[in-house]
CSV table of C-alpha atoms and ligand atoms in Angstrom, one decimal:
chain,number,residue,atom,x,y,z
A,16,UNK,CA,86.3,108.3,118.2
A,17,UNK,CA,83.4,108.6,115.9
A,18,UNK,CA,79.9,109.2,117.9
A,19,UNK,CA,76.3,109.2,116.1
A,20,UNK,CA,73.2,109.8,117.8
A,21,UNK,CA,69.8,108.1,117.8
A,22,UNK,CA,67.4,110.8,118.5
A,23,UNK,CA,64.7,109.7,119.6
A,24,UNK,CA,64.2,112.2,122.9
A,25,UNK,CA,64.1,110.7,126.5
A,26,UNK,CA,64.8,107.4,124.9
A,27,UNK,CA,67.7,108.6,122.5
A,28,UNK,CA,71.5,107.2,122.5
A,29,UNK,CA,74.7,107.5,121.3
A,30,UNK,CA,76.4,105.0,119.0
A,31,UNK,CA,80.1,104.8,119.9
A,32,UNK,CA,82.8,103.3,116.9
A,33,UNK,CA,86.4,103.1,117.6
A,34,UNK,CA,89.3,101.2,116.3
A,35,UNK,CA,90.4,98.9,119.7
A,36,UNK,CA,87.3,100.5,121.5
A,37,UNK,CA,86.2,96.7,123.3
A,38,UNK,CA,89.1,96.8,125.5
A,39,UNK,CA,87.9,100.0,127.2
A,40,UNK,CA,84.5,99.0,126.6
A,41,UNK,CA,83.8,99.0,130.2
A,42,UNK,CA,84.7,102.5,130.8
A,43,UNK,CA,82.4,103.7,128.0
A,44,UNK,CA,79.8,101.9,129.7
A,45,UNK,CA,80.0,103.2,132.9
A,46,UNK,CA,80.2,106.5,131.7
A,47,UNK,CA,76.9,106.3,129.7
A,48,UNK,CA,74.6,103.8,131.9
A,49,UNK,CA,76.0,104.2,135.1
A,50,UNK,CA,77.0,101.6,138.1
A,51,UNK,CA,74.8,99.0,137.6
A,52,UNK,CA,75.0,94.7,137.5
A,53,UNK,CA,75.4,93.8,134.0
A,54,UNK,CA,74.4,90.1,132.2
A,55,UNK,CA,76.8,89.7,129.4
A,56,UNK,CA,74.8,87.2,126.8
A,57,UNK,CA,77.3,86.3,123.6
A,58,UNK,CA,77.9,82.9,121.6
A,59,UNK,CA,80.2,80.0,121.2
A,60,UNK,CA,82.0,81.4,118.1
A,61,UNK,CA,82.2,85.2,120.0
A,62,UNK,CA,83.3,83.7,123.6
A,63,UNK,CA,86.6,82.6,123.1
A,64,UNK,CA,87.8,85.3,121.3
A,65,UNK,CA,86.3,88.5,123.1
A,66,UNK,CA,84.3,87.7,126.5
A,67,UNK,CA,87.4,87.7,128.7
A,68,UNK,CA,88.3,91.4,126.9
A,69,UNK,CA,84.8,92.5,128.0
A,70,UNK,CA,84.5,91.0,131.2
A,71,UNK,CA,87.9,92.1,132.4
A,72,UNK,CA,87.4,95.4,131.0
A,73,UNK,CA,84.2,95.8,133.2
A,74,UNK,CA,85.5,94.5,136.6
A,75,UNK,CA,88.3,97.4,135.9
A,76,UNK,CA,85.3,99.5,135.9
A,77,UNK,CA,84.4,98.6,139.0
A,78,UNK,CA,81.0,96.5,137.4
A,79,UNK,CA,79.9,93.4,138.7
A,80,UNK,CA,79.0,91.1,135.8
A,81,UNK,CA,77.9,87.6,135.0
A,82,UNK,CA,78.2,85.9,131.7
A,83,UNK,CA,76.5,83.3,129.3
A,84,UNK,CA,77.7,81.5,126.4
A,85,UNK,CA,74.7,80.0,124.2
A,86,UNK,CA,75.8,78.2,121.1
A,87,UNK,CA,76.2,80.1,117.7
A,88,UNK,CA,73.8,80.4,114.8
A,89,UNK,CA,70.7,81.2,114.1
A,90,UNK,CA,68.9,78.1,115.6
A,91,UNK,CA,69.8,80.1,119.2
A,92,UNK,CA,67.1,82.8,118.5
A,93,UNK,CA,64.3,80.6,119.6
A,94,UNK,CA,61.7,80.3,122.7
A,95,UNK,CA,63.9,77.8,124.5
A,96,UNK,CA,67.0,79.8,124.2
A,97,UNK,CA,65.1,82.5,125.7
A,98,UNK,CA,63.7,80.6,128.6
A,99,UNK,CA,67.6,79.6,129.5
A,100,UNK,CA,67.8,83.8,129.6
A,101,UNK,CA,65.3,84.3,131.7
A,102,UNK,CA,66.3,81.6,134.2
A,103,UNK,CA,70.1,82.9,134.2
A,104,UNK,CA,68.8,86.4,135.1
A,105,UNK,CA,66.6,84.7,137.9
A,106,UNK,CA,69.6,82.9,139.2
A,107,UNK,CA,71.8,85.7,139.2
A,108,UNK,CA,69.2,88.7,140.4
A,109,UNK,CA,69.1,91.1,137.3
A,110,UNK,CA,66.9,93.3,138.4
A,111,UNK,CA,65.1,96.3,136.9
A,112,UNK,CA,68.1,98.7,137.9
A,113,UNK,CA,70.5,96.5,136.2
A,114,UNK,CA,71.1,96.0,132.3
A,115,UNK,CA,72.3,93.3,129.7
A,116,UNK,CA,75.5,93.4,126.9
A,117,UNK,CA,74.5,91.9,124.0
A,118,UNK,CA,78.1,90.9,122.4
A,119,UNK,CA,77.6,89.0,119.1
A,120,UNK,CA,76.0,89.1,115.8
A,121,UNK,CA,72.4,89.6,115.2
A,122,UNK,CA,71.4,86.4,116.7
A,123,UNK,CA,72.7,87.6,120.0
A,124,UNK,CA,71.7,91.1,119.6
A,125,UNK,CA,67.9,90.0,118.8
A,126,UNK,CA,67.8,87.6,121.0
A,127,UNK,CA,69.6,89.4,124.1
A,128,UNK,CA,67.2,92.4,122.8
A,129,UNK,CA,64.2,90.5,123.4
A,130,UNK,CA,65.1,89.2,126.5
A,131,UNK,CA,65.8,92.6,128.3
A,132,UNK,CA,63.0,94.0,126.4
A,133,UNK,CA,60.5,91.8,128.6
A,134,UNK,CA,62.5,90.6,131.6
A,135,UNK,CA,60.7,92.4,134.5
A,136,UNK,CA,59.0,94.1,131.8
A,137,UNK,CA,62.0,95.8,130.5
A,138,UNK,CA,65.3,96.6,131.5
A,139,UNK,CA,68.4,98.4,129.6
A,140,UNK,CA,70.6,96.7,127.2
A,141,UNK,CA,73.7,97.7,125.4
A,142,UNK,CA,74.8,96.4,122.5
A,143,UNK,CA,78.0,95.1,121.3
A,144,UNK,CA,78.0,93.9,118.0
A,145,UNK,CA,80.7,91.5,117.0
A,146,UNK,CA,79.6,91.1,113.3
A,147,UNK,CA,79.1,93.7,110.0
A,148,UNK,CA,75.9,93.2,109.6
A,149,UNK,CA,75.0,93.8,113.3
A,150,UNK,CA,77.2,96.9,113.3
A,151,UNK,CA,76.0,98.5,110.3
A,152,UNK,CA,72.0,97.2,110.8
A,153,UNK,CA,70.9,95.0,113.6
A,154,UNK,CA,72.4,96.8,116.3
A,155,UNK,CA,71.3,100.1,115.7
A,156,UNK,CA,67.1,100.7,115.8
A,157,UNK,CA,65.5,98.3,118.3
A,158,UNK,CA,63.8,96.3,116.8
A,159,UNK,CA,64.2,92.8,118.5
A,160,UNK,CA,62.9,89.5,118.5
A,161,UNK,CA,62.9,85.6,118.3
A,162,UNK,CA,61.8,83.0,115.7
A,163,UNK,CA,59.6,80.3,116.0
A,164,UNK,CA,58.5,77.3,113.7
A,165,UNK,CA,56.0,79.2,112.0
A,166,UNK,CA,58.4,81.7,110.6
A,167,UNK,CA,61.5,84.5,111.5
A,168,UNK,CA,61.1,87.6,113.9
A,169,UNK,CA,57.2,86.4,114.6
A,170,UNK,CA,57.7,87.4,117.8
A,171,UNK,CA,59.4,90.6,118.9
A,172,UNK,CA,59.2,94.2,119.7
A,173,UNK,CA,61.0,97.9,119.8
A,174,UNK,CA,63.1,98.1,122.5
A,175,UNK,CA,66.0,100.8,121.7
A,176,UNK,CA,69.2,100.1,123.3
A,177,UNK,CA,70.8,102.8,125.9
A,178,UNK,CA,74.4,102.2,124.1
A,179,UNK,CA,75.4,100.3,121.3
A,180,UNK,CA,79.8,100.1,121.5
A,181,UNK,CA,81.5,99.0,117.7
A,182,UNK,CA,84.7,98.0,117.4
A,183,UNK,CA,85.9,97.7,113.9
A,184,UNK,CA,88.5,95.7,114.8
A,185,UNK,CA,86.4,92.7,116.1
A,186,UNK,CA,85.7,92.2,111.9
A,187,UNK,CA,89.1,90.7,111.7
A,188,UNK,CA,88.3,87.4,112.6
A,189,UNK,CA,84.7,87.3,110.7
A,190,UNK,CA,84.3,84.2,108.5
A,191,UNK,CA,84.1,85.8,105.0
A,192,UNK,CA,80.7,84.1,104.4
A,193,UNK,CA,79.3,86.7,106.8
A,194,UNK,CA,81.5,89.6,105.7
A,195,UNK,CA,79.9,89.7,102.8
A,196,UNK,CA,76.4,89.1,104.8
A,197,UNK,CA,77.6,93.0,106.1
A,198,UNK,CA,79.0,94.0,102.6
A,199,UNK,CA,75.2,93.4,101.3
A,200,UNK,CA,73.9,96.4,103.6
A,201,UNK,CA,77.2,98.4,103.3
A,202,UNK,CA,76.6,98.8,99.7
A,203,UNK,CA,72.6,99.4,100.4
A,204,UNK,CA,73.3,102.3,102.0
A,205,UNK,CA,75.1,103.6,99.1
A,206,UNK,CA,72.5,103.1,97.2
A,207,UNK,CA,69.5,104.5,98.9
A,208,UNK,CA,71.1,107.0,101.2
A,209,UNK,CA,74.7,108.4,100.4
A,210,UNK,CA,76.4,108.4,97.3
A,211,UNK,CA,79.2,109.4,98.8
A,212,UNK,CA,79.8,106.4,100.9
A,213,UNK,CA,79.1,104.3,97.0
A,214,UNK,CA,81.9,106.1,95.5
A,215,UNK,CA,83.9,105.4,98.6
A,216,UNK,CA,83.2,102.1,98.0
A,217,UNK,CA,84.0,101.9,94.1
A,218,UNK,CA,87.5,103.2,95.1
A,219,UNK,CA,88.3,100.6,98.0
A,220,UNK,CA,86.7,97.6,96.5
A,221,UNK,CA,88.8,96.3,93.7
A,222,UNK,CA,91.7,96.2,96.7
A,223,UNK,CA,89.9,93.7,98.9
A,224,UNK,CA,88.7,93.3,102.3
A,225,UNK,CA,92.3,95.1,103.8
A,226,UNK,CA,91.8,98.0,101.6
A,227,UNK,CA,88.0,98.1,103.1
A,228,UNK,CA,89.0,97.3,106.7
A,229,UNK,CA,91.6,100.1,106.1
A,230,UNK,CA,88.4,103.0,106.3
A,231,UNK,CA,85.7,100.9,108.1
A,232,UNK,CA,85.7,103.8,110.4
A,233,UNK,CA,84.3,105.9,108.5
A,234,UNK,CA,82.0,103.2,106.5
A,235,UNK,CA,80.5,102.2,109.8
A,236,UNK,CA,80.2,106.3,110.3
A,237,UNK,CA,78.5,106.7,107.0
A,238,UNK,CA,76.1,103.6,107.6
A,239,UNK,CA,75.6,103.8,111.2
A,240,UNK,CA,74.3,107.7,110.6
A,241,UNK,CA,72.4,107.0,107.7
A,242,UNK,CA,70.2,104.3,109.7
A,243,UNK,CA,70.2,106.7,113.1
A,244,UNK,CA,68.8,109.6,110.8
A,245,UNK,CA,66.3,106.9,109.7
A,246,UNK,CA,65.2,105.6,113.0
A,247,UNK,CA,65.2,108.4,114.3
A,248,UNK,CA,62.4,110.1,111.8
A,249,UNK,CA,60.7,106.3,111.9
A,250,UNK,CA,60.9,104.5,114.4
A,251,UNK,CA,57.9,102.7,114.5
A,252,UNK,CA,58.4,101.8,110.6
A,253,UNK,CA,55.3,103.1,108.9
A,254,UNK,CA,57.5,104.5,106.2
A,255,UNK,CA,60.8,106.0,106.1
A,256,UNK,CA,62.3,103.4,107.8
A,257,UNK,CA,61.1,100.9,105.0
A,258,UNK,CA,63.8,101.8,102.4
A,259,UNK,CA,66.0,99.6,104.6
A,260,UNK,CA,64.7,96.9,102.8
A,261,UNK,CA,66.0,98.1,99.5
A,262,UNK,CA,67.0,94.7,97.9
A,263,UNK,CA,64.7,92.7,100.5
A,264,UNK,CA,61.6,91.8,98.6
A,265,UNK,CA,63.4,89.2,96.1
A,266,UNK,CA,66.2,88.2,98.4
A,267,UNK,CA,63.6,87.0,101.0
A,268,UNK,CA,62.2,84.6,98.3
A,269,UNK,CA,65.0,83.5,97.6
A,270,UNK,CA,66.4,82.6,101.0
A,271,UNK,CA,62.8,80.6,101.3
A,272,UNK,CA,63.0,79.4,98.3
A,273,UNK,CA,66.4,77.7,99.4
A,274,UNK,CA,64.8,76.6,102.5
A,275,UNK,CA,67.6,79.7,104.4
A,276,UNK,CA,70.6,77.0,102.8
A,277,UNK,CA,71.7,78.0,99.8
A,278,UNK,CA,72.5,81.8,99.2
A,279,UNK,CA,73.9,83.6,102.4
A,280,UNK,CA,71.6,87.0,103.4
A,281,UNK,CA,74.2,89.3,102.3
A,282,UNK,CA,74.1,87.6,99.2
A,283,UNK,CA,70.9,87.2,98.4
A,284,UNK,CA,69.8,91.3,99.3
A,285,UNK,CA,72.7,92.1,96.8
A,286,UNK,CA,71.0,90.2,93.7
A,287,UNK,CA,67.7,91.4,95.1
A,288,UNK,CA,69.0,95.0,94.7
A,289,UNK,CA,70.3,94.5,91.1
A,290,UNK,CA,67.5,93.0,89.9
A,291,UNK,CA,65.1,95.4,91.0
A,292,UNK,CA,67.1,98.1,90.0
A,293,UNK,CA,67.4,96.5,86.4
A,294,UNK,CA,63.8,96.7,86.3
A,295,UNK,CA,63.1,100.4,87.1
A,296,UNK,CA,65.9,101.2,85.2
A,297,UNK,CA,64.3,99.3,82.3
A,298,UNK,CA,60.7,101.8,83.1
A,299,UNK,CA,62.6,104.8,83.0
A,300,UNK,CA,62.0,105.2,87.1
A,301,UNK,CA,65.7,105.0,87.9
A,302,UNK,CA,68.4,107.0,86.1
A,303,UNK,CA,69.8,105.0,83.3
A,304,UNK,CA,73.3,103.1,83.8
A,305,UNK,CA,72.6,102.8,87.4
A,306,UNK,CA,72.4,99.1,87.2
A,307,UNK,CA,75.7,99.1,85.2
A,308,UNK,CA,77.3,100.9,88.0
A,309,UNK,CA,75.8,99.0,90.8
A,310,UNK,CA,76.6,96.1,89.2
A,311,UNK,CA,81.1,96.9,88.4
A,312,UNK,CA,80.8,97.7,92.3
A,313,UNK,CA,78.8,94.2,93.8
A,314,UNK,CA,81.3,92.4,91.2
A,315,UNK,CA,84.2,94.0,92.6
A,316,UNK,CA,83.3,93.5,96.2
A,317,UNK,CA,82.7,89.4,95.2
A,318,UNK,CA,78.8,89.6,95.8
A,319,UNK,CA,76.9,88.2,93.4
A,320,UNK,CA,74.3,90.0,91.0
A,321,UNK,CA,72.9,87.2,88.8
A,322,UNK,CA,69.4,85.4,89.7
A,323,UNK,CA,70.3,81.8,91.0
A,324,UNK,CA,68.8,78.5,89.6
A,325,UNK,CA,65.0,78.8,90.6
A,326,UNK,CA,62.0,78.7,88.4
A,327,UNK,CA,60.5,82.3,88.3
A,328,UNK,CA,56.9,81.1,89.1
A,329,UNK,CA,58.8,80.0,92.6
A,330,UNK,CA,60.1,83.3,93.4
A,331,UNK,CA,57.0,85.1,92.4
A,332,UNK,CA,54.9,82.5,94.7
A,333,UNK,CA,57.2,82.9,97.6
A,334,UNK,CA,56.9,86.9,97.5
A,335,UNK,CA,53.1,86.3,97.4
A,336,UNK,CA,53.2,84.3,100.4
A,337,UNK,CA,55.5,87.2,101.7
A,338,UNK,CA,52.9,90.1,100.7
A,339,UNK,CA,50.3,87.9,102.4
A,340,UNK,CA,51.9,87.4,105.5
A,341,UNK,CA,52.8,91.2,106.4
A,342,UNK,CA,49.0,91.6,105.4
A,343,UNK,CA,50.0,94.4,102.8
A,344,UNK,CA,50.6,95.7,99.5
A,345,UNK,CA,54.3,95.2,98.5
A,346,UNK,CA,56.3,98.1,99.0
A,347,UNK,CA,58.9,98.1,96.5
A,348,UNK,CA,62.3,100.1,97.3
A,349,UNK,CA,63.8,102.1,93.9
A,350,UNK,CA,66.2,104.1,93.3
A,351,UNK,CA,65.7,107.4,91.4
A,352,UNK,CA,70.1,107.5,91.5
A,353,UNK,CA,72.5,106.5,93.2
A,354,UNK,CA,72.6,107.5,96.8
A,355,UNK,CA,68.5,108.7,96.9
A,356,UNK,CA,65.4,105.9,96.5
A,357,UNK,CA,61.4,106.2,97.1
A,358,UNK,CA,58.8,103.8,98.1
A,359,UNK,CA,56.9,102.7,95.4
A,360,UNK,CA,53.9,100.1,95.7
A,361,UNK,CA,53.7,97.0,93.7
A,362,UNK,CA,52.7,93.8,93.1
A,363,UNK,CA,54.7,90.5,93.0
A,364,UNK,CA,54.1,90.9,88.9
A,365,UNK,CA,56.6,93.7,88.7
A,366,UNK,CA,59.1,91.4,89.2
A,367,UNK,CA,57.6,89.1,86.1
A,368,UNK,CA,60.0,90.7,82.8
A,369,UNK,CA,62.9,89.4,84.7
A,370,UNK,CA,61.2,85.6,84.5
A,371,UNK,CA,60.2,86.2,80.7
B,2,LIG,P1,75.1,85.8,113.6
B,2,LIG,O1,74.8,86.5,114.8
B,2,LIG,O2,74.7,84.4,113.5
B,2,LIG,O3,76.7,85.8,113.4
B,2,LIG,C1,77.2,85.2,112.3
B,2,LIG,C2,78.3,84.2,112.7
B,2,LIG,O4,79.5,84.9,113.0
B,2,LIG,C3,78.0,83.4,113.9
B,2,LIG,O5,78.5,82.1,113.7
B,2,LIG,C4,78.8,84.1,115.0
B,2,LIG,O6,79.1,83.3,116.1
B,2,LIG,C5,80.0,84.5,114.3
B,2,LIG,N1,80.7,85.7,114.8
B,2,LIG,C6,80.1,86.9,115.2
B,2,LIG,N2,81.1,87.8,115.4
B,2,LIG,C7,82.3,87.3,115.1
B,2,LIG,C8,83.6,87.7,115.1
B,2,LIG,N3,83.9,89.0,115.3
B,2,LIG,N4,84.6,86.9,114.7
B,2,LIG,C9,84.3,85.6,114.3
B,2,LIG,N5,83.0,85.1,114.3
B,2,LIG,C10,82.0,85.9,114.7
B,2,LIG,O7,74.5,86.5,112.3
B,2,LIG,P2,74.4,88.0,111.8
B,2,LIG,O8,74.6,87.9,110.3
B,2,LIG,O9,75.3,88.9,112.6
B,2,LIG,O10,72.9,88.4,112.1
B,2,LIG,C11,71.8,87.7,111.5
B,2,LIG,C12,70.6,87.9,112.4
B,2,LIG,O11,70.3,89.3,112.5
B,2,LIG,C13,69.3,87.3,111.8
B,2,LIG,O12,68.7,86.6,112.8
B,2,LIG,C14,68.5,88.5,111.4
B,2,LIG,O13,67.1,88.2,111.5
B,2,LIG,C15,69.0,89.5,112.3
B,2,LIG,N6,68.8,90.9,111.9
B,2,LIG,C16,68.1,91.8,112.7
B,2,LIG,C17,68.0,93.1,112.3
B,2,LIG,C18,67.3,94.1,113.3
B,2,LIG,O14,67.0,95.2,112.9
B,2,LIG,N7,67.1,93.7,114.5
B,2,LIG,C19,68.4,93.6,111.1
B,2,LIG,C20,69.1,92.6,110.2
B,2,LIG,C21,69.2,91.3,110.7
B,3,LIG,N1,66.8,96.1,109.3
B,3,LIG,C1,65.7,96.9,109.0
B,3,LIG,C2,65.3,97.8,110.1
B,3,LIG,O1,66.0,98.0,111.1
B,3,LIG,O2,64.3,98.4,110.0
């Protein structure tokens, strides 16, 4: 058993990561938040294949537990959706001494987040994520929400979990669309945080997702603790904690750009990390051949490197839009090397030699 910490004082908790960890998952639980009633929130692509694992593995416990199944995909992390959750915990009497399981992706996790985050003003949550990108990023860090019309994540808030329980194993029925979603971030962390985890990588890659399921123990470890070590130095994030968006800036336009239906996430962030890093390479901010060796290792993971089809003045509108919306100057994430970064800031122009 692998265990990081999120230290974060009164409020801090452990991050649990086993091979086969979901059947016991109930155990862990009571171990770490105690007796309580628990609301298990997961979706329709998540419920058939683990809810009965979970649920059976907290009656064993001794826990008494209620479940709901809201459908998958993003569309689910809305106002409505969170209504239904609010309603369920009325009709089933979650009270302030009781807690929810999030067990999905980041759709559940956000959402399920959110809704313990205000029902009754707060209550504990423990997260379960069921996807790569929620194990290695969403899950870890608080930082919950919904959409609405007006854009993603408008509404939210930092709610830090009391337990967050990953099973590796669960990754072996992901749809490889969202695999690579995860892979994106994986090899993010590489980049700004842990060289050793890249070369890791480099080595595993050109044998395919087996060879990479075959140490995602220890990836999750080296992920999982590199974003704990950051949330835990910025919580709120006001700085540190913004090097997670390493590769963000440019993917975001993109992904509005393609009205979120063209390029998946994962895919997007990792042609928004080589392009950027082309470009400080290019101005002698980032060690040169960098971008040759991020690039051999996205290539031989099957993500994709190479701007898509959209006219530059598009992309350079879109992260103007972006800029205006957070209210800020852009803070551009480079890397100096491999496995360190800093936080430079920018304008959307930066981006401008790779339109020329
Ligand atoms: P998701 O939750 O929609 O999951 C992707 C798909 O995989 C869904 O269809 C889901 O049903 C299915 N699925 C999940 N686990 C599975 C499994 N083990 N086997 C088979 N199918 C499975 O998407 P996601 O990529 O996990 O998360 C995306 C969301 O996360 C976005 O809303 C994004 O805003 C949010 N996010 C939040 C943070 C944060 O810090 N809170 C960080 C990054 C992303
Ligand atoms: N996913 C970015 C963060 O947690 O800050």
């Amino acid at each position: 058993m692998q265990q990081v910490l999120v230290s974060l004082g009164t409020r801090s908790y452990p991050i649990l990561i086993k091979n086969g960890l979901l059947k016991d998952c109930g155990q862990y639980f009571l171990e770490h938040m105690g007796k309580s009633k628990v609301a298990v929130i997961t979706d329709s692509h998540v419920a058939p294949l683990y809810l009965d694992q979970v649920l059976n593995s907290l009656q064993d416990a001794g826990l008494s537990c209620c479940s709901v199944v809201l459908p998958a995909g993003e569309k689910t992390k809305c106002a409505e959706c969170l209504m239904e959750l609010y309603a369920f915990f009325s009709e089933h009497g979650i009270s302030r001494t009781d807690a929810v399981i999030a067990l999905g992706g980041g759709v559940i996790g956000d959402l399920a987040g959110f809704a313990a985050a205000t029902w009754m003003r707060g209550i504990r949550y423990c997260q379960i994520p069921t996807t790569l990108l929620a194990q290695v990023d969403s899950s870890v860090g608080g930082k919950v929400a919904i959409d609405l019309p007006q854009g993603k994540n408008l509404v939210g808030a930092f709610h830090q979990p009391s337990l967050v329980l990953c099973d590796p194993e669960v990754l072996n029925t992901l749809p490889d669309e969202f695999w690579c979603d995860g892979l994106g971030e994986v090899v993010k962390y590489g980049c700004i945080h842990d060289e050793a985890l890249f070369s890791m990588l480099e080595e595993a890659a050109p044998y395919g997702r087996h060879a990479l399921m075959k140490i995602m123990e220890t990836i999750l470890e080296h992920c999982i603790g590199a974003k704990a070590e950051i949330v835990s130095m910025d919580e709120l994030d006001t700085g540190l904690r913004m090097t997670l968006n390493f590769g963000h800036t440019l993917a975001h336009a993109i992904e509005t750009c393609q009205h979120y239906e063209g390029l998946h996430h994962g895919q997007a962030v990792s042609i928004g990390m080589y392009a950027i890093t082309s470009l400080s390479e290019a101005k002698g901010i980032t060690q040169f051949q960098t971008t040759d060796r991020l690039g051999r290792l996205l290539k031989a993971l099957g993500l994709p490197w190479a701007l898509p089809d959209i006219p530059g003045e598009q992309l350079m509108y879109a992260m103007q839009l972006d800029k205006k919306h957070t209210g800020s100057i852009l803070h551009m994430i480079v890397l100096d090397h491999i496995g360190s970064c800093h936080i430079m800031d920018a304008s959307p122009e930066f981006f401008a030699p790779l339109f020329a």
